PDB file of C-alpha atoms in Angstrom:
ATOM      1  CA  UNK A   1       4.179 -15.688   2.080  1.00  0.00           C
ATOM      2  CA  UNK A   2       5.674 -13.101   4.288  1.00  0.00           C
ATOM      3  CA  UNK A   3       3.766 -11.881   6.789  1.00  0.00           C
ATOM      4  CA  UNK A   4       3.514  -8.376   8.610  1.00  0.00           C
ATOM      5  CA  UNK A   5       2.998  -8.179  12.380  1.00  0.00           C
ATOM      6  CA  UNK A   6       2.596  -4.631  13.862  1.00  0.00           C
ATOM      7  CA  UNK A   7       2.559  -3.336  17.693  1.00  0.00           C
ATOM      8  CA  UNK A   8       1.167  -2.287  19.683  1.00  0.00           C
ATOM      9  CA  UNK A   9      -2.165  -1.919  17.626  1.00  0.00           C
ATOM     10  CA  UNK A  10      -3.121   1.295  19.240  1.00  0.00           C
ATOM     11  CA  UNK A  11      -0.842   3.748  21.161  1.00  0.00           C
ATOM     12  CA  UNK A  12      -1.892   7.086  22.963  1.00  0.00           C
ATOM     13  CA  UNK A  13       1.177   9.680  23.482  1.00  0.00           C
ATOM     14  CA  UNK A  14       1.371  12.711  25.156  1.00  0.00           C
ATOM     15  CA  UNK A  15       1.788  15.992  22.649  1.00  0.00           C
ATOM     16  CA  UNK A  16       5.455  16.196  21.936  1.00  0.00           C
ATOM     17  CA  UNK A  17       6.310  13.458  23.004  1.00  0.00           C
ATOM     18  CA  UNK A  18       7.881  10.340  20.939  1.00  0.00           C
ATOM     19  CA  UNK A  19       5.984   7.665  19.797  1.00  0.00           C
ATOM     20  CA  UNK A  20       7.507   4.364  18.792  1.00  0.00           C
ATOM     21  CA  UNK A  21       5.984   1.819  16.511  1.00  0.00           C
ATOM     22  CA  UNK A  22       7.063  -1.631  16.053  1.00  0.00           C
ATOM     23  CA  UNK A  23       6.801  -3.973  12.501  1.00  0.00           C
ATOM     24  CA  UNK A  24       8.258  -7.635  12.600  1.00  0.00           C
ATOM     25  CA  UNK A  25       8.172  -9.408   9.211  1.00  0.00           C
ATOM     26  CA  UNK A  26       8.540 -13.505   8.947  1.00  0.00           C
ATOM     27  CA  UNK A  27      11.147 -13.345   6.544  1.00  0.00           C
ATOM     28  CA  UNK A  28      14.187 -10.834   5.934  1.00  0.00           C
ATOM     29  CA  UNK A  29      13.042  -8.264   3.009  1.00  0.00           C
ATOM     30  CA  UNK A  30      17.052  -7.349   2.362  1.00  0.00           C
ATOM     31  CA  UNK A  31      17.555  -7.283  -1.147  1.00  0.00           C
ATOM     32  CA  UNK A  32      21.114  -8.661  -1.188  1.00  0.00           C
ATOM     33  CA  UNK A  33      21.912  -7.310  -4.345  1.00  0.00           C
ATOM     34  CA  UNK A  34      21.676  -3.593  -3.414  1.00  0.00           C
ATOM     35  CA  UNK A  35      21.258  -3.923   0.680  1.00  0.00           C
ATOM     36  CA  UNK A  36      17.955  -2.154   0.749  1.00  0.00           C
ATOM     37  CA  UNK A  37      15.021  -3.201   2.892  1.00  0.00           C
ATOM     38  CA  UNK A  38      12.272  -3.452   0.893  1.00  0.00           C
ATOM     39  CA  UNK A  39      10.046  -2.203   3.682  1.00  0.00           C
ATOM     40  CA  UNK A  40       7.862   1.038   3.744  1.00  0.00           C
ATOM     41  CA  UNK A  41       6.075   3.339   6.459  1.00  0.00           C
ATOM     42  CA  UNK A  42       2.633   4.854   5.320  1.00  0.00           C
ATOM     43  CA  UNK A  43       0.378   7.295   7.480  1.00  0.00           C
ATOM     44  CA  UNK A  44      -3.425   7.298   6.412  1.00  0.00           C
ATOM     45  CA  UNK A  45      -6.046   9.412   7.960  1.00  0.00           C
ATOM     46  CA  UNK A  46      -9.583   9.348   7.763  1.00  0.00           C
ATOM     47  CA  UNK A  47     -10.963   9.396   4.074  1.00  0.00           C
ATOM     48  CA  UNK A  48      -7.883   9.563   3.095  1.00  0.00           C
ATOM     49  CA  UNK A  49      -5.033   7.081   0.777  1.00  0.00           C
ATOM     50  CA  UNK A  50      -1.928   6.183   2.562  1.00  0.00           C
ATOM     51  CA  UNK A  51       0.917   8.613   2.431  1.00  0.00           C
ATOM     52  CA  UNK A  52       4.341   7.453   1.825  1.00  0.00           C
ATOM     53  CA  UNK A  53       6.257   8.327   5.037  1.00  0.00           C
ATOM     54  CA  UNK A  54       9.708   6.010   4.682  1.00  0.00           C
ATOM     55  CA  UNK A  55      11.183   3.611   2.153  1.00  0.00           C
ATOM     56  CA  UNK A  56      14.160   1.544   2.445  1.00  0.00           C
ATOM     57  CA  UNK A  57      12.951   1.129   5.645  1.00  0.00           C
ATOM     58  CA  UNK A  58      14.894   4.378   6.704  1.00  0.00           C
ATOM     59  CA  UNK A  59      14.837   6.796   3.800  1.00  0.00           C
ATOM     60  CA  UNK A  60      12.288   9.512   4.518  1.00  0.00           C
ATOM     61  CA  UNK A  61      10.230  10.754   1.482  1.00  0.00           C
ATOM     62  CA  UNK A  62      10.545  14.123   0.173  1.00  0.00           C
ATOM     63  CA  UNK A  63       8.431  16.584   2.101  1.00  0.00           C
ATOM     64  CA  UNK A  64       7.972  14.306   5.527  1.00  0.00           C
ATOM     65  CA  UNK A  65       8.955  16.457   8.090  1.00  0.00           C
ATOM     66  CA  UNK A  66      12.150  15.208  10.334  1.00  0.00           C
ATOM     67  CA  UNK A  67      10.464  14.333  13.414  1.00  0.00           C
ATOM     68  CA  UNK A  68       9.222  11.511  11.668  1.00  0.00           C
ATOM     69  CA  UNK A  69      12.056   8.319  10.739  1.00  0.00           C
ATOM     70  CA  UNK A  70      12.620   4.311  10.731  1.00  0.00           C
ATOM     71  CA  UNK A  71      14.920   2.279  11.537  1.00  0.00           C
ATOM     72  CA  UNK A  72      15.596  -1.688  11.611  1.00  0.00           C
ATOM     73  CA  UNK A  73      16.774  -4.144   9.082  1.00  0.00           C
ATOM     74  CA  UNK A  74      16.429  -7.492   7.831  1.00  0.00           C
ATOM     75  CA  UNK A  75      13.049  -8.555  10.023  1.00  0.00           C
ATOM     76  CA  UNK A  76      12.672  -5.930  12.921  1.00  0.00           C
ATOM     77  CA  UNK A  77      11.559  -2.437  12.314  1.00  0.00           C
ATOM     78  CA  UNK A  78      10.880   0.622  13.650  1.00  0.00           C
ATOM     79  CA  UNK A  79       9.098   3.715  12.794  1.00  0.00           C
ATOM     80  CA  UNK A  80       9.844   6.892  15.426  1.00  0.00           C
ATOM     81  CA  UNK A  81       7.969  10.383  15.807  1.00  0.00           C
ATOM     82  CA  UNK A  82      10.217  12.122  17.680  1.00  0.00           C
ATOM     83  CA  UNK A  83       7.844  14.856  19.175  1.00  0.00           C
ATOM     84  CA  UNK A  84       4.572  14.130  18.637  1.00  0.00           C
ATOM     85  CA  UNK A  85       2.268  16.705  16.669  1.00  0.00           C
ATOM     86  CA  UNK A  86      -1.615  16.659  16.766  1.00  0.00           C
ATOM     87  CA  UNK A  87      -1.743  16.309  12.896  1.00  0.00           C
ATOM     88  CA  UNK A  88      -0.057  13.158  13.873  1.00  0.00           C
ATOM     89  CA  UNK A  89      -2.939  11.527  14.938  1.00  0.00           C
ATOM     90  CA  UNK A  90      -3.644   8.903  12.200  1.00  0.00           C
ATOM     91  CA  UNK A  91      -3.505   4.833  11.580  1.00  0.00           C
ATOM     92  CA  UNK A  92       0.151   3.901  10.756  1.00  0.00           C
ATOM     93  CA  UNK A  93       1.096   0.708   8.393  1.00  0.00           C
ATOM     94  CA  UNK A  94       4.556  -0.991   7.693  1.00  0.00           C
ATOM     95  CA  UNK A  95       4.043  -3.018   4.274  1.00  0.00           C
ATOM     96  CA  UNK A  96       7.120  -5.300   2.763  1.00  0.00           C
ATOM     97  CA  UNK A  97       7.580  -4.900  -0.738  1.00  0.00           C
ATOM     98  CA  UNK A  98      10.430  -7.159  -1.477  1.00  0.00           C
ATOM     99  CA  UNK A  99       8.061 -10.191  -2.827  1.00  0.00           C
ATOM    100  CA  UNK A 100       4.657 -10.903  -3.551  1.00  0.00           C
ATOM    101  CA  UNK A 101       2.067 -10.963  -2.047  1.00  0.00           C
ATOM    102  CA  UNK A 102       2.995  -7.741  -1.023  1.00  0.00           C
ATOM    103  CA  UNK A 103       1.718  -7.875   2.872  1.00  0.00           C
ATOM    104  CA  UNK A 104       1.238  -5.038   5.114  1.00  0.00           C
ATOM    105  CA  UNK A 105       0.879  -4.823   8.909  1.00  0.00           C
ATOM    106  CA  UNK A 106      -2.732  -5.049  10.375  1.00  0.00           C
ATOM    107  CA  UNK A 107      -1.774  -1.246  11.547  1.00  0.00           C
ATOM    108  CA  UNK A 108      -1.262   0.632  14.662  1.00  0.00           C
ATOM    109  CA  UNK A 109      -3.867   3.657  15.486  1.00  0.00           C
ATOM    110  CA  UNK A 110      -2.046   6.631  17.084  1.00  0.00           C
ATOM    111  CA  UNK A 111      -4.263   8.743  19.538  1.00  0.00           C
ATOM    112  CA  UNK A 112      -3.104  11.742  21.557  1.00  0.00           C
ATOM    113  CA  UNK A 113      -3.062  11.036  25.588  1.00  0.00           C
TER     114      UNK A 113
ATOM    115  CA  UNK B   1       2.720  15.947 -10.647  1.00  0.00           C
ATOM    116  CA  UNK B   2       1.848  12.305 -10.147  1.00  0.00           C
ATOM    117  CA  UNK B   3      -2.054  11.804 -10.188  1.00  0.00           C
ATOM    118  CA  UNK B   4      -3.861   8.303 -10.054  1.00  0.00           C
ATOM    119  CA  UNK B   5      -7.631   8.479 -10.328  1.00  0.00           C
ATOM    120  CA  UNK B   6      -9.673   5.497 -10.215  1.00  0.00           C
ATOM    121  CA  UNK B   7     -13.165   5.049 -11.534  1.00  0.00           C
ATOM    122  CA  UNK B   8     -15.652   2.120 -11.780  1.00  0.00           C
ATOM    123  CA  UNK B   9     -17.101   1.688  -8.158  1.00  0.00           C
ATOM    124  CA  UNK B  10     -20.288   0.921  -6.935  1.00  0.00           C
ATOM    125  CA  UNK B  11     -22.917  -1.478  -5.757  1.00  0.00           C
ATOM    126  CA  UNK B  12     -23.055  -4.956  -7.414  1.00  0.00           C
ATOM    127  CA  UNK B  13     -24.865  -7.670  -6.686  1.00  0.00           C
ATOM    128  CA  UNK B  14     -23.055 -11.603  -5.300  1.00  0.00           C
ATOM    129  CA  UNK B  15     -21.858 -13.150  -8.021  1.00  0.00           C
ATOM    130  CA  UNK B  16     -21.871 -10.075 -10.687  1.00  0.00           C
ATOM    131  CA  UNK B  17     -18.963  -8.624 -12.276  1.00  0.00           C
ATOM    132  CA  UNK B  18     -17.243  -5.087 -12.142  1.00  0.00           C
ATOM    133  CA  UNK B  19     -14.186  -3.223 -13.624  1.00  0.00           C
ATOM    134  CA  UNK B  20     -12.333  -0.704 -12.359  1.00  0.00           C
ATOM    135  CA  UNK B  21     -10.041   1.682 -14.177  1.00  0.00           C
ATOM    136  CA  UNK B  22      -7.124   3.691 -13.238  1.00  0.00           C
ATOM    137  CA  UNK B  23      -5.998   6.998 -15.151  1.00  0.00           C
ATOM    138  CA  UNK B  24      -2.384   7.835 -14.519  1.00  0.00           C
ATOM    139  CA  UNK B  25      -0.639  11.028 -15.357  1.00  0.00           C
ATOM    140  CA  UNK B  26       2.621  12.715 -14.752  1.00  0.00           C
ATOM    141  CA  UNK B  27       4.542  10.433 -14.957  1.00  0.00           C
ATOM    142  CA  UNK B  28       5.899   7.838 -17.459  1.00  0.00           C
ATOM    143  CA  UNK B  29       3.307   4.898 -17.157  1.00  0.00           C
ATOM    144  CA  UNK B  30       4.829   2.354 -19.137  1.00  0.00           C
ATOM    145  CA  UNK B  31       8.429   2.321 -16.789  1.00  0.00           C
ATOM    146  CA  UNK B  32       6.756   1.680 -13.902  1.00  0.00           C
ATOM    147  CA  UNK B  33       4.810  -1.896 -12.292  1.00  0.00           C
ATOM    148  CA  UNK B  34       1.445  -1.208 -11.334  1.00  0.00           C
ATOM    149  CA  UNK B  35      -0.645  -2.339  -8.651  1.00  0.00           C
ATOM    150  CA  UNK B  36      -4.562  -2.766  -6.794  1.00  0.00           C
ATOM    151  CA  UNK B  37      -4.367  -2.595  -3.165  1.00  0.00           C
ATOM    152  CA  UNK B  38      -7.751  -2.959  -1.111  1.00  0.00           C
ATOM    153  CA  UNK B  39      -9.225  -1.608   1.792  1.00  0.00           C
ATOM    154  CA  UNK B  40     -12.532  -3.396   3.497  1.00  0.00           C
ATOM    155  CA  UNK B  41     -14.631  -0.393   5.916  1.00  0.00           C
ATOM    156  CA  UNK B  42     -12.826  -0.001   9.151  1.00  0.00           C
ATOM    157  CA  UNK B  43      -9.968  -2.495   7.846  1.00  0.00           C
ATOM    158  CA  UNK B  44      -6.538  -2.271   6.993  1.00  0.00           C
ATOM    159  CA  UNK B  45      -4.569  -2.521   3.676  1.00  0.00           C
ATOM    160  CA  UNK B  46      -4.749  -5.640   1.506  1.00  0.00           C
ATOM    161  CA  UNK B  47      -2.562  -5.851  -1.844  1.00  0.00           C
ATOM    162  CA  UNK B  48      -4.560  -7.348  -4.492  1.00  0.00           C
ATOM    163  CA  UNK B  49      -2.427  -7.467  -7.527  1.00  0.00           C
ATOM    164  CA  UNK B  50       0.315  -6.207  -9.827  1.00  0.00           C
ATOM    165  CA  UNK B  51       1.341  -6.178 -13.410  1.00  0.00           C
ATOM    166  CA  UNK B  52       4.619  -5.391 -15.172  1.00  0.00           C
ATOM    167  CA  UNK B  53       5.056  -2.726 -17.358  1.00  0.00           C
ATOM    168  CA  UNK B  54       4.652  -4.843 -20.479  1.00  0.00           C
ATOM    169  CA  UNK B  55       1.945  -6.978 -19.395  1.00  0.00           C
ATOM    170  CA  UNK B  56       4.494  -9.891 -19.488  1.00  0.00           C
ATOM    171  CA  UNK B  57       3.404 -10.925 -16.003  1.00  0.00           C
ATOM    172  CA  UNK B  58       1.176 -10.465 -13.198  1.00  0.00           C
ATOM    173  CA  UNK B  59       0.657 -11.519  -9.885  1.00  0.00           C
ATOM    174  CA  UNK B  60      -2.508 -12.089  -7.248  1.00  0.00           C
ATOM    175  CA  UNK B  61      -3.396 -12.483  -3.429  1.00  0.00           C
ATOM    176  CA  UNK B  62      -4.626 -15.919  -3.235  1.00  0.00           C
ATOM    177  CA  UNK B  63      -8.451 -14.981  -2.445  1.00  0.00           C
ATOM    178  CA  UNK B  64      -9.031 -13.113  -5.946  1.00  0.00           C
ATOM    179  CA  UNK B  65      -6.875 -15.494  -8.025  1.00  0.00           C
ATOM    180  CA  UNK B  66      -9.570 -17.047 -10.681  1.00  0.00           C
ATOM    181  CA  UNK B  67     -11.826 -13.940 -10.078  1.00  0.00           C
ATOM    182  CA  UNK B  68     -10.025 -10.789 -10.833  1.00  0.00           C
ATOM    183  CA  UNK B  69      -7.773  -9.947 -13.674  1.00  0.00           C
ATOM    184  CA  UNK B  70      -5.053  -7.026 -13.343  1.00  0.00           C
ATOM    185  CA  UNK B  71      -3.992  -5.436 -17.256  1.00  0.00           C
ATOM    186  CA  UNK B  72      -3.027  -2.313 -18.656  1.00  0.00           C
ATOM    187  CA  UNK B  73      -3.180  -0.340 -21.752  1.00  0.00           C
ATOM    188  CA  UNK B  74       0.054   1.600 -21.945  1.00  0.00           C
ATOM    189  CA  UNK B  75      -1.310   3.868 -24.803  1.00  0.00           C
ATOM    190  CA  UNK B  76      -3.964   5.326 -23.147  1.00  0.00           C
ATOM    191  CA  UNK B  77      -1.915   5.203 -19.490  1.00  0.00           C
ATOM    192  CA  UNK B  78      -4.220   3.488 -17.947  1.00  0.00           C
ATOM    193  CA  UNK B  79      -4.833   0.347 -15.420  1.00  0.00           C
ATOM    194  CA  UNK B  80      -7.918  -1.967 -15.037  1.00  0.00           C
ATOM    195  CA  UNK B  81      -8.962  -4.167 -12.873  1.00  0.00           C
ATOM    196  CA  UNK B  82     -11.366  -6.842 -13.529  1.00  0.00           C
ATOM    197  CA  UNK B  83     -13.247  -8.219 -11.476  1.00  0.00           C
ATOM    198  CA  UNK B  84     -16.037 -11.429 -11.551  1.00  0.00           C
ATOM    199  CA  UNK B  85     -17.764 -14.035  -9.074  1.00  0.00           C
ATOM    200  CA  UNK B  86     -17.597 -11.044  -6.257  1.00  0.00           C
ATOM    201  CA  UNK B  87     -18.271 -11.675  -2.751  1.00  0.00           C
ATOM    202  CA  UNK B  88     -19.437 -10.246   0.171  1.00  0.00           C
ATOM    203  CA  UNK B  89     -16.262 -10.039   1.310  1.00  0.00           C
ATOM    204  CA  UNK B  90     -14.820  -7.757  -1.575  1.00  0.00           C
ATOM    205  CA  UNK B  91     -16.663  -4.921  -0.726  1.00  0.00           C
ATOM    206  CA  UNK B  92     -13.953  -2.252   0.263  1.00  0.00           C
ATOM    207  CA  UNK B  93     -12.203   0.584  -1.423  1.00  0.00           C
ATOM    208  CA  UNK B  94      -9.763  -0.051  -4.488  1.00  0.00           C
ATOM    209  CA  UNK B  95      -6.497   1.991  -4.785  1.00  0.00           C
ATOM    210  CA  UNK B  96      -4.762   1.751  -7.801  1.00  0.00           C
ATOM    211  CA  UNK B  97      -0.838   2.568  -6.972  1.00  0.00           C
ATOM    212  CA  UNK B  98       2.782   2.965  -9.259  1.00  0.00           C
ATOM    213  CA  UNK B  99       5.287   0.729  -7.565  1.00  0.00           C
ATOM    214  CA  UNK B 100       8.953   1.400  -7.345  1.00  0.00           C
ATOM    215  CA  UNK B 101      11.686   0.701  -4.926  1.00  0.00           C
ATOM    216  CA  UNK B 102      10.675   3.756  -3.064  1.00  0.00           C
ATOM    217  CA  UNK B 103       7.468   2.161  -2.063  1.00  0.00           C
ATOM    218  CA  UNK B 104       4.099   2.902  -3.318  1.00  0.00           C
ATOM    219  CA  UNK B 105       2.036   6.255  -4.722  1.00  0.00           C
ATOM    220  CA  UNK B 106      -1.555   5.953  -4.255  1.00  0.00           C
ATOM    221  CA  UNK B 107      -4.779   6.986  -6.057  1.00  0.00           C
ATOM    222  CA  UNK B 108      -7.468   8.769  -3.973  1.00  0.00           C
ATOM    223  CA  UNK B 109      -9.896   4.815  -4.505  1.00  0.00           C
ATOM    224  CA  UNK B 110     -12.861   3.876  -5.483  1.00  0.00           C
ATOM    225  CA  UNK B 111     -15.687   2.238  -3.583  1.00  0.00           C
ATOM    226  CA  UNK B 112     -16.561  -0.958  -4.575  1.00  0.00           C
ATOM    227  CA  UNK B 113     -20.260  -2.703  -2.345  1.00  0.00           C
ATOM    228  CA  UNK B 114     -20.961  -6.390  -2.654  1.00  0.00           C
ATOM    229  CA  UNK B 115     -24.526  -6.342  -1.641  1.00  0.00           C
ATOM    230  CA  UNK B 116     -27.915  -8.024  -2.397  1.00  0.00           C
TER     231      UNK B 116
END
């Protein structure tokens, strides 16, 4: 099973300022076929479902404003706010859905300093 | 619009049995895999399982395998998730979400409580 490992698990940035997030996965989720990585970036506040942020470990989804992207390939990712926002403040997840078990990473809480 | 809305949740006893369903709309149910992804209080995300869009085949985290039972009826669009022999343990909140290579649309979950 592949598993998920996110860091740090809780960061506190200064507003507009970047925030990086780290998500290292024990086995490559490159789909050889179409050379996608089957990796995705959710935000989920409080009482709330996860949001869809990035997919194909880069692509942002419609509607996610630009200050938000990822990066990384095969087993090392990275998910970048460029300036952070207070609605920003939220618990973010990396999740590999190239085989099952699907696995996500334990998450990283992101706190204004 | 894509909307997901599950239904089902509550408080069960250790060892009952509980089934959740899944209402999807706005989209085309039947093209798409299907999934239950779990969330304990204060925890993170844990997938559960998933089922292709015939039925044909389904998959299951190792702690529910035995227990739970993923299916679908693509007639009425809808997603169920059965679940016996519950624990403790698999008290959390249930989100039923479509899967694509884009990643995963969620439902707004239902709370399930394991409790005596």
């Amino acid at each position: 099973d592949i598993v998920m490992t996110q860091s740090p698990d809780f960061l506190a940035v200064s507003l507009g300022e970047r925030a990086t997030i780290n998500c290292k996965s024990s086995q490559s989720v490159l789909y050889s076929s179409n050379n996608k990585n089957y990796l995705a970036w959710y935000q989920q506040k409080p009482g709330q479902p996860p949001k869809l942020l990035i997919y194909w470990a880069s692509t942002r989804e419609s509607g996610v404003p630009d200050r938000f992207s990822g990066s990384g390939s095969g087993t090392d990712f990275t998910l970048t706010i460029s300036s952070l926002q207070a609605e920003d403040v939220a618990v973010y997840y990396c999740q590999q859905y190239y085989t099952t078990p699907y696995a996500f990473g334990q998450g990283t809480k992101l706190e204004i300093k | 619009e894509v909307q997901l809305v599950e239904s089902g949740g509550g408080l069960v006893q250790p060892g009952g049995s509980l089934r959740l369903s899944c209402a999807a709309s706005g989209f085309t149910f039947s093209s798409y895999w299907m999934n239950w992804v779990r969330q304990a209080p204060g925890k993170g995300l844990e997938w559960v399982a998933n089922i292709k869009q015939d039925g044909s085949e389904k998959y299951y985290v190792d702690s529910v395998k035995g227990r739970f039972t993923i299916s679908r009826d693509n007639a009425k669009n809808s997603l169920y998730l059965q679940m016996n022999s519950l624990r403790a343990e698999d008290t959390a909140v249930y989100y039923c979400a479509r899967e694509h290579s884009y990643g995963f649309v969620w439902g707004q979950g239902t709370l399930v409580t394991v409790s005596s």
